[in-house]
Amino acid sequence: MPSYLFLLHFDQDGSSGLSLALQEDNTKTEKVTAAGMYFLGFLVHQLDQTANLPAAAKDPDAASFKKLDILQPCEITELKAGTHTFAVYGDNFFFLKSASCTIEFLCAAPFKEEKENLRAVEAHSDGKIFELCLIASLLKIIHMLLQDKNHE
């Protein structure tokens, strides 16, 4: 198992060469090192699984709002029909033996209607997230004002 694994996607440049278009670093579990690329044609967010939210046990509602702060946009682009070049690079220094690699591709029919529906839902969700952030800010201000009034 490589200690580092990179999945690379190259575009053709003007001089019939290749230029690096996208690179995904690996994630590790106990026995598997993996990297993934997803070409869906619309913006996708992922939750940072490494983020530690110790407040979740004390206040699950507040923890839910904090999770919104750690959503990260994924580097996702649409893959057009044509020839594509992918590569896997692994650093196998610590094991000094060969390592196997599996690349999986899934090709599906275009899903234009679903893509538009997802964009609409995402726009609606973004609006709701903004509203929730405003409400949370207002609640903090009200809470501080009430604390100041009680201390008088």
PDB file of C-alpha atoms in Angstrom, residues 36-120:
ATOM      1  CA  GLY A  36     -11.384   9.658  -6.259  1.00  0.00           C
ATOM      2  CA  MET A  37     -12.515  12.069  -8.961  1.00  0.00           C
ATOM      3  CA  TYR A  38     -16.111  12.804  -9.747  1.00  0.00           C
ATOM      4  CA  PHE A  39     -17.226  14.559 -12.916  1.00  0.00           C
ATOM      5  CA  LEU A  40     -20.833  15.587 -12.456  1.00  0.00           C
ATOM      6  CA  GLY A  41     -21.051  19.063 -13.952  1.00  0.00           C
ATOM      7  CA  PHE A  42     -22.434  20.841 -10.890  1.00  0.00           C
ATOM      8  CA  LEU A  43     -20.960  22.166  -7.661  1.00  0.00           C
ATOM      9  CA  VAL A  44     -20.777  19.626  -4.862  1.00  0.00           C
ATOM     10  CA  HIS A  45     -19.765  20.125  -1.235  1.00  0.00           C
ATOM     11  CA  GLN A  46     -18.213  17.650   1.150  1.00  0.00           C
ATOM     12  CA  LEU A  47     -18.157  17.624   4.919  1.00  0.00           C
ATOM     13  CA  ASP A  48     -14.646  17.720   6.345  1.00  0.00           C
ATOM     14  CA  GLN A  49     -14.605  14.381   8.166  1.00  0.00           C
ATOM     15  CA  THR A  50     -11.415  15.297  10.018  1.00  0.00           C
ATOM     16  CA  ALA A  51     -13.088  18.209  11.804  1.00  0.00           C
ATOM     17  CA  ASN A  52     -13.666  17.490  15.464  1.00  0.00           C
ATOM     18  CA  LEU A  53     -16.812  18.916  17.001  1.00  0.00           C
ATOM     19  CA  PRO A  54     -16.544  18.324  20.765  1.00  0.00           C
ATOM     20  CA  ALA A  55     -19.600  20.535  21.356  1.00  0.00           C
ATOM     21  CA  ALA A  56     -21.806  17.971  19.603  1.00  0.00           C
ATOM     22  CA  ALA A  57     -22.300  16.004  22.808  1.00  0.00           C
ATOM     23  CA  LYS A  58     -23.220  19.123  24.788  1.00  0.00           C
ATOM     24  CA  ASP A  59     -25.434  20.869  22.229  1.00  0.00           C
ATOM     25  CA  PRO A  60     -26.331  18.838  19.108  1.00  0.00           C
ATOM     26  CA  ASP A  61     -28.287  21.749  17.578  1.00  0.00           C
ATOM     27  CA  ALA A  62     -25.330  24.117  17.795  1.00  0.00           C
ATOM     28  CA  ALA A  63     -23.075  21.394  16.391  1.00  0.00           C
ATOM     29  CA  SER A  64     -25.377  21.086  13.374  1.00  0.00           C
ATOM     30  CA  PHE A  65     -24.931  24.788  12.640  1.00  0.00           C
ATOM     31  CA  LYS A  66     -21.160  24.522  13.106  1.00  0.00           C
ATOM     32  CA  LYS A  67     -21.054  21.756  10.485  1.00  0.00           C
ATOM     33  CA  LEU A  68     -22.285  24.283   7.921  1.00  0.00           C
ATOM     34  CA  ASP A  69     -19.069  26.242   8.505  1.00  0.00           C
ATOM     35  CA  ILE A  70     -16.845  23.296   7.552  1.00  0.00           C
ATOM     36  CA  LEU A  71     -18.485  22.375   4.240  1.00  0.00           C
ATOM     37  CA  GLN A  72     -15.829  22.490   1.552  1.00  0.00           C
ATOM     38  CA  PRO A  73     -16.504  22.718  -2.188  1.00  0.00           C
ATOM     39  CA  CYS A  74     -15.163  19.747  -4.104  1.00  0.00           C
ATOM     40  CA  GLU A  75     -13.009  20.220  -7.179  1.00  0.00           C
ATOM     41  CA  ILE A  76     -15.472  18.790  -9.654  1.00  0.00           C
ATOM     42  CA  THR A  77     -15.759  19.516 -13.346  1.00  0.00           C
ATOM     43  CA  GLU A  78     -17.779  18.126 -16.189  1.00  0.00           C
ATOM     44  CA  LEU A  79     -16.052  15.531 -18.323  1.00  0.00           C
ATOM     45  CA  LYS A  80     -16.835  16.067 -22.009  1.00  0.00           C
ATOM     46  CA  ALA A  81     -16.876  13.323 -24.592  1.00  0.00           C
ATOM     47  CA  GLY A  82     -13.453  12.576 -26.023  1.00  0.00           C
ATOM     48  CA  THR A  83     -10.083  11.110 -25.144  1.00  0.00           C
ATOM     49  CA  HIS A  84      -8.922  11.621 -21.566  1.00  0.00           C
ATOM     50  CA  THR A  85      -5.626  10.821 -19.877  1.00  0.00           C
ATOM     51  CA  PHE A  86      -5.525   9.698 -16.252  1.00  0.00           C
ATOM     52  CA  ALA A  87      -2.544   8.615 -14.189  1.00  0.00           C
ATOM     53  CA  VAL A  88      -1.878   7.263 -10.731  1.00  0.00           C
ATOM     54  CA  TYR A  89       1.240   8.273  -8.857  1.00  0.00           C
ATOM     55  CA  GLY A  90       2.155   6.545  -5.624  1.00  0.00           C
ATOM     56  CA  ASP A  91       5.032   6.908  -3.216  1.00  0.00           C
ATOM     57  CA  ASN A  92       5.919   3.364  -2.241  1.00  0.00           C
ATOM     58  CA  PHE A  93       9.162   4.255  -0.447  1.00  0.00           C
ATOM     59  CA  PHE A  94       8.411   2.591   2.905  1.00  0.00           C
ATOM     60  CA  PHE A  95       7.335  -0.726   1.452  1.00  0.00           C
ATOM     61  CA  LEU A  96       9.869  -1.106  -1.384  1.00  0.00           C
ATOM     62  CA  LYS A  97       7.708  -3.643  -3.137  1.00  0.00           C
ATOM     63  CA  SER A  98       5.194  -3.494  -5.906  1.00  0.00           C
ATOM     64  CA  ALA A  99       1.700  -2.251  -5.174  1.00  0.00           C
ATOM     65  CA  SER A 100      -1.428  -2.886  -7.163  1.00  0.00           C
ATOM     66  CA  CYS A 101      -3.825  -0.206  -8.264  1.00  0.00           C
ATOM     67  CA  THR A 102      -7.397  -0.336  -9.509  1.00  0.00           C
ATOM     68  CA  ILE A 103      -9.007   2.440 -11.530  1.00  0.00           C
ATOM     69  CA  GLU A 104     -12.775   2.294 -11.899  1.00  0.00           C
ATOM     70  CA  PHE A 105     -14.827   4.288 -14.376  1.00  0.00           C
ATOM     71  CA  LEU A 106     -18.571   4.547 -14.564  1.00  0.00           C
ATOM     72  CA  CYS A 107     -20.164   6.060 -17.620  1.00  0.00           C
ATOM     73  CA  ALA A 108     -23.783   7.105 -17.501  1.00  0.00           C
ATOM     74  CA  ALA A 109     -26.147   8.748 -19.923  1.00  0.00           C
ATOM     75  CA  PRO A 110     -26.383  12.535 -19.634  1.00  0.00           C
ATOM     76  CA  PHE A 111     -28.783  13.545 -16.885  1.00  0.00           C
ATOM     77  CA  LYS A 112     -29.617  17.110 -17.895  1.00  0.00           C
ATOM     78  CA  GLU A 113     -33.001  17.280 -16.122  1.00  0.00           C
ATOM     79  CA  GLU A 114     -31.582  15.875 -12.887  1.00  0.00           C
ATOM     80  CA  LYS A 115     -28.673  18.309 -13.080  1.00  0.00           C
ATOM     81  CA  GLU A 116     -31.052  21.267 -13.397  1.00  0.00           C
ATOM     82  CA  ASN A 117     -33.151  19.950 -10.497  1.00  0.00           C
ATOM     83  CA  LEU A 118     -30.041  19.629  -8.339  1.00  0.00           C
ATOM     84  CA  ARG A 119     -28.958  23.161  -9.235  1.00  0.00           C
ATOM     85  CA  ALA A 120     -32.389  24.468  -8.217  1.00  0.00           C
TER      86      ALA A 120
END
